[in-house]
CSV table of C-alpha atoms and ligand atoms in Angstrom, one decimal:
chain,number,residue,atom,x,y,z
A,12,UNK,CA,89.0,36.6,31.7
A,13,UNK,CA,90.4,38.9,29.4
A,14,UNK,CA,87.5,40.8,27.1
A,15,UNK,CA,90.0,42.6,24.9
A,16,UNK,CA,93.5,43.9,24.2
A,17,UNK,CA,93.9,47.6,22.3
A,18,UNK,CA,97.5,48.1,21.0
A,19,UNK,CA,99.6,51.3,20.6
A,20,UNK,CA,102.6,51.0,18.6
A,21,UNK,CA,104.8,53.7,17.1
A,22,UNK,CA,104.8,54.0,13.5
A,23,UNK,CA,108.5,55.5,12.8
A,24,UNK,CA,111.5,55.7,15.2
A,25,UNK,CA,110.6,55.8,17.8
A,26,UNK,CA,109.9,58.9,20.1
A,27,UNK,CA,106.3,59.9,18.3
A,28,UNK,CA,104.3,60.7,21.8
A,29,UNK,CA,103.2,57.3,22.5
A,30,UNK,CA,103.6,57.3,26.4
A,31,UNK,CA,101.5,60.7,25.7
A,32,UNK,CA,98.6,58.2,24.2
A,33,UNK,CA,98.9,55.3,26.6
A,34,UNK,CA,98.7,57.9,29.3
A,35,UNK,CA,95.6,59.2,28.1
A,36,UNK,CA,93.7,56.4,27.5
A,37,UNK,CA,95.3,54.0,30.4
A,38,UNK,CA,91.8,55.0,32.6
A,39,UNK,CA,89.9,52.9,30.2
A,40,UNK,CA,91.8,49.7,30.8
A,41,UNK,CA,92.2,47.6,33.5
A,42,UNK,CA,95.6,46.6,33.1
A,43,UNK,CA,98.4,48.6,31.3
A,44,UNK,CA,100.9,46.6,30.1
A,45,UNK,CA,104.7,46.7,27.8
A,46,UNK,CA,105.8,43.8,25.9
A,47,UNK,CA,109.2,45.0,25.0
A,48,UNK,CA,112.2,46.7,25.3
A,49,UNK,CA,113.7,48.3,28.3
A,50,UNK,CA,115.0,51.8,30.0
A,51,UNK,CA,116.5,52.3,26.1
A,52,UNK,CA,112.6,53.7,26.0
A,53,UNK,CA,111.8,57.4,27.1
A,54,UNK,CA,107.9,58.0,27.9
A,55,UNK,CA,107.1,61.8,28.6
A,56,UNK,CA,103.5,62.2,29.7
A,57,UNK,CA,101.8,65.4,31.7
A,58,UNK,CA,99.4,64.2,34.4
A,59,UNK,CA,97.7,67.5,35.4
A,60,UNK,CA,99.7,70.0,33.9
A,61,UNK,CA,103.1,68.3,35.5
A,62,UNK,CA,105.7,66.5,32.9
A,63,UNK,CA,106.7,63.1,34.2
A,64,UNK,CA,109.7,60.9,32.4
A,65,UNK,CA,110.1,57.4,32.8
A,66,UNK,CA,111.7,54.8,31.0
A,67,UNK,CA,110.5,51.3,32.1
A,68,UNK,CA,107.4,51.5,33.7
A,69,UNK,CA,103.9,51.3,31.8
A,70,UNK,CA,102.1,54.5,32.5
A,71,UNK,CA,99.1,52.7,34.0
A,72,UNK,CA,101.2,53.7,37.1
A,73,UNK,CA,99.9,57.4,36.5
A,74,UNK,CA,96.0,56.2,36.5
A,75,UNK,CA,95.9,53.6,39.7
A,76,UNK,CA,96.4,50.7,37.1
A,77,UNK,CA,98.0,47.5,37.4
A,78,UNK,CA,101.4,48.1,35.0
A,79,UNK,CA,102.9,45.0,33.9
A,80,UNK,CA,106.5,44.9,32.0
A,81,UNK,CA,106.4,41.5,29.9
A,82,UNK,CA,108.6,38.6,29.8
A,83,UNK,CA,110.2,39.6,26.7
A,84,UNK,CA,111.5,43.2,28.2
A,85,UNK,CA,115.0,43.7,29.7
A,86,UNK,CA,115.4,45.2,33.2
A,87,UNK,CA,118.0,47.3,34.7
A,88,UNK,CA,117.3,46.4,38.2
A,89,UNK,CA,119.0,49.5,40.2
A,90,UNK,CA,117.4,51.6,37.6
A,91,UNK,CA,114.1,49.7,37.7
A,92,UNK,CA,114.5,50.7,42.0
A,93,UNK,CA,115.3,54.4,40.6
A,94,UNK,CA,112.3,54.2,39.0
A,95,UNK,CA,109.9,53.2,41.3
A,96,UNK,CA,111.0,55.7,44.1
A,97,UNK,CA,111.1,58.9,41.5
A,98,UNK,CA,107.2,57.6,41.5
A,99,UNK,CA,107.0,56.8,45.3
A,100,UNK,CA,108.1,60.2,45.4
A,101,UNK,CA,105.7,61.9,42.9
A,102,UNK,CA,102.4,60.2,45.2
A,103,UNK,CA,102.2,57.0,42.5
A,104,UNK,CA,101.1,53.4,43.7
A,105,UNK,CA,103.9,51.8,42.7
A,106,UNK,CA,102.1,48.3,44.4
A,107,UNK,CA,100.7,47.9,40.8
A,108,UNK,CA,103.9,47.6,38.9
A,109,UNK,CA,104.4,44.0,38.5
A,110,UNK,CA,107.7,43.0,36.4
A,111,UNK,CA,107.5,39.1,34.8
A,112,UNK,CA,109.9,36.2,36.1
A,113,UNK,CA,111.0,35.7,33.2
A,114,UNK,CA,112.0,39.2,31.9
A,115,UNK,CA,116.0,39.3,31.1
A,116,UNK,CA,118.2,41.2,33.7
A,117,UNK,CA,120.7,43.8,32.3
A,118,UNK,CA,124.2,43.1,33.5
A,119,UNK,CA,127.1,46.1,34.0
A,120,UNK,CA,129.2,43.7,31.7
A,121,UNK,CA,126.0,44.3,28.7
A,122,UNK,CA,126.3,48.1,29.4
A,123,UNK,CA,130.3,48.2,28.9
A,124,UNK,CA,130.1,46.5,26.0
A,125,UNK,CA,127.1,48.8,25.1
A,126,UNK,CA,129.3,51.5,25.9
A,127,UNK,CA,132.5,50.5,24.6
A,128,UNK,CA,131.4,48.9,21.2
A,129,UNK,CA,127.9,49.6,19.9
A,130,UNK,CA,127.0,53.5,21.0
A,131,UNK,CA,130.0,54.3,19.5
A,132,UNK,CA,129.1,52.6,15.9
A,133,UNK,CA,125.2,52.9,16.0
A,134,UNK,CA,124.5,55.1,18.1
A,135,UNK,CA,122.9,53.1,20.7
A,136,UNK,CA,121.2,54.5,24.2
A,137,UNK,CA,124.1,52.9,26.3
A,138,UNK,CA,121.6,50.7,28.2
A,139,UNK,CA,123.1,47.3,27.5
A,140,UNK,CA,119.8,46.4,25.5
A,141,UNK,CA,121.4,44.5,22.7
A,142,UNK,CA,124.0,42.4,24.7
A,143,UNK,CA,121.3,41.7,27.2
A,144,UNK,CA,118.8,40.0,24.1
A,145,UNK,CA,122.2,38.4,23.1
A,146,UNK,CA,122.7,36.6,26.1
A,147,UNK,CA,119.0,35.5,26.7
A,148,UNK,CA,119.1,34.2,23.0
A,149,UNK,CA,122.2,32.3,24.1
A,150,UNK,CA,120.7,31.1,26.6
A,151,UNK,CA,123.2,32.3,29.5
A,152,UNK,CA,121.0,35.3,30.5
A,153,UNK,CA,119.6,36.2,34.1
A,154,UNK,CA,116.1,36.2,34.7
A,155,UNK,CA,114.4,38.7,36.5
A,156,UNK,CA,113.3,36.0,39.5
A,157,UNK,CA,116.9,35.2,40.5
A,158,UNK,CA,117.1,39.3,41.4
A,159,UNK,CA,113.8,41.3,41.7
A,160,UNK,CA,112.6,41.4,45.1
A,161,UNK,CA,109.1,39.1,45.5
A,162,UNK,CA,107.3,42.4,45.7
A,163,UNK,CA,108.2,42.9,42.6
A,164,UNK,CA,107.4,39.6,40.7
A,165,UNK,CA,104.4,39.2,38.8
A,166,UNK,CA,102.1,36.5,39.5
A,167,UNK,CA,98.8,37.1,38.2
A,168,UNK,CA,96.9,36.7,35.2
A,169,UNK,CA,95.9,39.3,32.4
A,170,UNK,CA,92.3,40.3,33.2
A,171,UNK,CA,89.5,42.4,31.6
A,172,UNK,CA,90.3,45.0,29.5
A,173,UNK,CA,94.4,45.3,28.4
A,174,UNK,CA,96.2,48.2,26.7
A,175,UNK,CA,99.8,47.4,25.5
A,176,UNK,CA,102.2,50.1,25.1
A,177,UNK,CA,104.7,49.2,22.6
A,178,UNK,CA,108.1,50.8,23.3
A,179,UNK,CA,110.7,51.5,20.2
A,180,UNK,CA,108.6,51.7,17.2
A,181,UNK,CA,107.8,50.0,13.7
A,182,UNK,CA,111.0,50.9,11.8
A,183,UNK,CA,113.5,49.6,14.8
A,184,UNK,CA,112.2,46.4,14.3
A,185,UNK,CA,114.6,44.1,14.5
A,186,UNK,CA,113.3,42.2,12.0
A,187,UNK,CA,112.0,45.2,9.7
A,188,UNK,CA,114.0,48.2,10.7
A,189,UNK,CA,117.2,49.2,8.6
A,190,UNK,CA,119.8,46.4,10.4
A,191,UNK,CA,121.6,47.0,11.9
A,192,UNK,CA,120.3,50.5,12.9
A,193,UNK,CA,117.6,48.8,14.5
A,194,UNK,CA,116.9,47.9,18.5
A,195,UNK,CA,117.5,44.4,19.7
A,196,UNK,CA,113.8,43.4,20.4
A,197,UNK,CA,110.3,43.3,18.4
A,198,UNK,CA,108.9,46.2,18.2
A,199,UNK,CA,105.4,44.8,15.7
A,200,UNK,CA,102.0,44.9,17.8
A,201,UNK,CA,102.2,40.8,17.1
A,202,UNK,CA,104.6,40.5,19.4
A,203,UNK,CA,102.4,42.1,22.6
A,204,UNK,CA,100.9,38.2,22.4
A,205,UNK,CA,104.5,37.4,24.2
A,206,UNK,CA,102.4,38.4,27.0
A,207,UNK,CA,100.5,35.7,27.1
A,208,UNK,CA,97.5,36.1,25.4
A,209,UNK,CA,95.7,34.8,22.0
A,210,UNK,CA,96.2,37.2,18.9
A,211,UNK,CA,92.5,36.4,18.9
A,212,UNK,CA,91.9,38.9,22.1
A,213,UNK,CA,93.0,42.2,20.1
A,214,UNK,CA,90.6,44.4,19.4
A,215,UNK,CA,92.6,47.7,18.4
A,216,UNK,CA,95.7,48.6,16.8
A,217,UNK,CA,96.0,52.0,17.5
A,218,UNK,CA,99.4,53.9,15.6
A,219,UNK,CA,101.0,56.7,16.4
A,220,UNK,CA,103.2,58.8,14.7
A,221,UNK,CA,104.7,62.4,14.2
A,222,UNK,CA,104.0,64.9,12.1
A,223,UNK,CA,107.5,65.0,10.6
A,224,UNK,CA,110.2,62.6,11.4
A,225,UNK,CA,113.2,62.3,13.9
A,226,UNK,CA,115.8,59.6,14.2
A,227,UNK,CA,118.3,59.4,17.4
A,228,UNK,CA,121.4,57.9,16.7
A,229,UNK,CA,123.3,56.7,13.7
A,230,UNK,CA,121.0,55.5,10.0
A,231,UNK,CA,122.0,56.4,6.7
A,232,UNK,CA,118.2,57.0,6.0
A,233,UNK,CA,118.6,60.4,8.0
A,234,UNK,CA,122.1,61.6,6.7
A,235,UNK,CA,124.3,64.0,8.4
A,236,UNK,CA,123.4,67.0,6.1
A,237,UNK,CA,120.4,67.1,7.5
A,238,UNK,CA,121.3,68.8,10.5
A,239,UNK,CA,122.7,71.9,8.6
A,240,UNK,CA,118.9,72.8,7.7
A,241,UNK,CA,118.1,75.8,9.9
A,242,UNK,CA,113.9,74.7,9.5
A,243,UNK,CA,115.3,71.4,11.3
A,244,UNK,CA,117.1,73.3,13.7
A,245,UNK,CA,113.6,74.8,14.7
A,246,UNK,CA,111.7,71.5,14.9
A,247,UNK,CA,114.4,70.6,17.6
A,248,UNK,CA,114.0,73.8,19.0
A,249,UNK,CA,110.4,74.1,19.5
A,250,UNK,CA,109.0,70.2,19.6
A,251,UNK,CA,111.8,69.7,21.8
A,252,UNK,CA,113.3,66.8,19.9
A,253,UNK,CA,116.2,65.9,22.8
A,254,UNK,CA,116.5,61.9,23.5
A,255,UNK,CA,114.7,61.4,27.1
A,256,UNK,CA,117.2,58.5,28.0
A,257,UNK,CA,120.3,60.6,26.0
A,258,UNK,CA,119.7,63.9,26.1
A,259,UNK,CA,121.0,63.9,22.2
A,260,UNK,CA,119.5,66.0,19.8
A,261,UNK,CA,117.2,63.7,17.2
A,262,UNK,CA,118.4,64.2,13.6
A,263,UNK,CA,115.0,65.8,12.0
A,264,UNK,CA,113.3,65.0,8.4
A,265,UNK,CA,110.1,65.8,6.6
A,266,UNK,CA,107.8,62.7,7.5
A,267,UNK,CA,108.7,60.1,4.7
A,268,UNK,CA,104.8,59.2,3.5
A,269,UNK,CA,105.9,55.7,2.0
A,270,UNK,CA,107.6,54.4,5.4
A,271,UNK,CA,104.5,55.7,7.2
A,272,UNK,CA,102.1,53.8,4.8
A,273,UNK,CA,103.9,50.7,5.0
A,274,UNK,CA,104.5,51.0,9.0
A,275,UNK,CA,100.4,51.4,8.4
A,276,UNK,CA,100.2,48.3,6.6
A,277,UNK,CA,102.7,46.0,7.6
A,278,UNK,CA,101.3,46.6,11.7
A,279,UNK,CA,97.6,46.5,10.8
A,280,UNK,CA,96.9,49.5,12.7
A,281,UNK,CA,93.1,50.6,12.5
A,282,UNK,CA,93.3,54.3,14.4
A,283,UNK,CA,96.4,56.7,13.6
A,284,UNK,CA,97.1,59.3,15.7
A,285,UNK,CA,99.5,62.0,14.1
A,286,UNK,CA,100.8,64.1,17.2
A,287,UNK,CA,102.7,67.4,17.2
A,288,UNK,CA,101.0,69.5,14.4
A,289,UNK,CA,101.1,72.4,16.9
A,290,UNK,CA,104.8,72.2,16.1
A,291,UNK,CA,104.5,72.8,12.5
A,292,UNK,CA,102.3,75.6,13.1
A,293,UNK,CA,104.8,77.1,15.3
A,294,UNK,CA,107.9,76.6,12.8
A,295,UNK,CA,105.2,77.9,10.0
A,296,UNK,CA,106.6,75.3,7.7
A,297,UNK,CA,104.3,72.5,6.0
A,298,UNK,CA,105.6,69.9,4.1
A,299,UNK,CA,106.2,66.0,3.6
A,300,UNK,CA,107.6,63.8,1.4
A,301,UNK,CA,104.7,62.3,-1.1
A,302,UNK,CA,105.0,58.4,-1.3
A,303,UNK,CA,106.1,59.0,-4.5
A,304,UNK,CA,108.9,60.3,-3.4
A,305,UNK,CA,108.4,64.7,-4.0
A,306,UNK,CA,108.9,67.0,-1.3
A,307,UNK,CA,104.8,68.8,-0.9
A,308,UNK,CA,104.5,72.4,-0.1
A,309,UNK,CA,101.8,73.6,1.4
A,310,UNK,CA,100.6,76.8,3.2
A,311,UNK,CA,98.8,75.8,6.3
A,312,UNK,CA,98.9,72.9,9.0
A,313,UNK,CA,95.1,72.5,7.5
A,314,UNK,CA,96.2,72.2,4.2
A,315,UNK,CA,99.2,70.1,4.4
A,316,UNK,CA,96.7,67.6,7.4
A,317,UNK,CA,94.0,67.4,4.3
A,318,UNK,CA,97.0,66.2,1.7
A,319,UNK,CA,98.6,63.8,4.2
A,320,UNK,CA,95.2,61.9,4.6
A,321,UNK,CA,94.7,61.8,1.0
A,322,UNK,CA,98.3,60.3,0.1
A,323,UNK,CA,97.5,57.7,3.4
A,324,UNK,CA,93.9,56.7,2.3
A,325,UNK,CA,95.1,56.3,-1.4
A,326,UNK,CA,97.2,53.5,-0.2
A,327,UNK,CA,95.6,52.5,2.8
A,328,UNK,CA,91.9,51.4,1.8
A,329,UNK,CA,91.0,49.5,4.6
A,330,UNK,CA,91.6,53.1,6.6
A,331,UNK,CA,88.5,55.7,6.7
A,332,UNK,CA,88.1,59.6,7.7
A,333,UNK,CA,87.4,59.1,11.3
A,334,UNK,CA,90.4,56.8,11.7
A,335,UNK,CA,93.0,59.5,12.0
A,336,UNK,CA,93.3,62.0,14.4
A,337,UNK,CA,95.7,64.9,13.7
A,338,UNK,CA,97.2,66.0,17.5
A,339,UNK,CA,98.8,69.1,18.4
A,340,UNK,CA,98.8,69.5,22.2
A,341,UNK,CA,101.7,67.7,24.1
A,342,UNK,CA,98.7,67.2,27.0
A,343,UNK,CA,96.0,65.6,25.1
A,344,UNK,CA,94.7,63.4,22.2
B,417,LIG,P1,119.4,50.4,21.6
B,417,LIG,O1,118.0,50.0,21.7
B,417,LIG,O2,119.9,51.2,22.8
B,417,LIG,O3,120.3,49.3,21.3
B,417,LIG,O4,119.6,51.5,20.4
B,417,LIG,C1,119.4,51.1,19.1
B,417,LIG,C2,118.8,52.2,18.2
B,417,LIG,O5,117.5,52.4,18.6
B,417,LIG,C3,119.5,53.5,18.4
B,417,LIG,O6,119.4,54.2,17.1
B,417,LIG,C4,118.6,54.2,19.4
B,417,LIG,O7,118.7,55.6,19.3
B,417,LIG,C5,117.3,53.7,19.0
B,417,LIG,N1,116.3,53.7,20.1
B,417,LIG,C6,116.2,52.8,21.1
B,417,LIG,N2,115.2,53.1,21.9
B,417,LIG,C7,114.6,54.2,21.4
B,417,LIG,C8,113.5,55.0,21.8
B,417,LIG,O8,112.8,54.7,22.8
B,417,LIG,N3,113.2,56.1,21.1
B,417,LIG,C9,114.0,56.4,19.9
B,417,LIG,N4,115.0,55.7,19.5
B,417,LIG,C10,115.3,54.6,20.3
């Protein structure tokens, strides 16, 4: 039976240190599971001291937890294989990663045409993501049972206590995010019911997001001058804003307060996380853009933490004090 699901969803672009929450709370749970997306996701998370990447698996892998990767994700089989041995080889069970029959396979024809058409235009990972979705919504996809070894296959049922990590975040929503500068799957905690389980079940929506914002790959929301800011060219530096799938440098802003506030609203996230204020601190710089629109100054990471949760309590009343937690260790909460 399942008692309750808790949520994590990213409340920007992506790339906001959400495999750094799901890793730290996965101990709690007794299944860690993803509902969507697949290796277009980069999850860096530091298990005593040492940095681990991965791009697929749920990070319940790290904690001796069942990790589950949903019939609505999209599998790279060889890399999925890659996967599961850099784990092998780091002293992970990988017995408890269990992939859906009925997740889509990615093809080497979806990643050409990733490749050869979209990357170049939007700025895609390369991973064949969208074609992949394109194919299973034309019904000629491949599921995962016709090529995933038994092992692999996941036949149980969701039990006890669930945390879903959401890969891509809130404004690559398919639906929601700038189209076509989007992803090609759902990225709204809704969709973790794909599943299967009743929306009834949640319990937590827990968001996360940055202290300022990044964006890899192409969206006229984060316009080209913005790399010639030499504050930005920091941010990169020191918060080590590099794609984990790409490599690319992310194109850096001042965290847009209105986007945030109605990511907040729109997800019906009840705990916010705001992770790398360490960075900020380090850079020495502290601002935002107010919802309204004006770049705020301010003179301390204090200062400028204090401001943000006025602006996001103003417009967020269901939200109180102790439900956001300002982060600024890449480790830890
Ligand atoms: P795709 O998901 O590879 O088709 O890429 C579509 C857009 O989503 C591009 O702008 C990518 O940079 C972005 N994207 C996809 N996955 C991630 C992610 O995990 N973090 C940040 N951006 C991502």
């Amino acid at each position: 039976m399942i008692n309750y699901v808790d949520i994590i969803v990213g409340l920007a672009w992506g790339d906001e240190g959400k495999g750094k929450i799901s890793s730290a709370l996965a101990k709690g749970y007794d299944m860690v599971c993803r509902w969507n997306g697949g290796p277009n996701a980069g999850h860096t998370v530091y298990i005593n001291n040492k940095k681990y990447k991965t791009h697929l698996i749920p990070s319940g892998v790290f904690h001796g937890k069942p990790s589950i990767i949903g019939p609505n994700c999209v599998i790279n089989v060889d890399k999925f294989h890659q996967e599961i041995q850099y784990l092998k080889e780091n002293g992970f069970d990988t017995s408890l990663v269990k992939v859906h029959p009925f997740a889509h396979v990615i093809t080497e024809n979806h990643i050409k045409y990733d490749l050869e058409y979209l990357k170049p235009k939007l700025g895609t990972t390369g991973q064949g993501i969208a074609p992949c979705y394109a194919d299973k919504a034309n019904r000629v996809g491949i599921q995962v049972w016709q090529k995933l070894d038994k092992e692999y296959l996941w036949d149980m049922k969701l039990d006890g206590k669930i945390l879903c990590e959401g890969a891509q975040s809130i404004w690559l929503d398919i639906n929601w995010g700038d189209y076509p500068y989007v992803t090609s799957s759902e990225t709204f905690p809704h969709n973790a019911c794909s599943l299967g389980f009743s929306p009834k079940k949640i319990r937590d929506i827990i968001g996360v997001a940055k202290i300022y914002d990044t964006k890899s790959g192409v969206d006229p929301l984060f316009p080209e001058s913005l790399w010639d800011d030499p504050v930005f060219d920091k941010i990169i530096e020191i918060g080590e804003e590099r794609g984990t799938t790409t490599g690319r440098k992310r194109i850096v802003n001042w965290l847009n307060t209105k986007k945030l506030i109605n990511a907040i609203n729109l997800s019906g996230v009840n705990k916010i996380i705001i992770n790398k204020c360490d960075v900020l601190e380090k850079v020495g710089v502290f601002k935002f853009q107010s919802y309204d629109g004006f770049i705020k100054v301010y003179h301390s990471i204090e200062a400028m933490q204090d401001g943000l949760a006025v602006e996001i309590f103003t417009h967020c009343p269901e939200l109180d004090l102790k439900d956001i937690v300002f982060s600024g260790d890449q480790t830890k909460i």
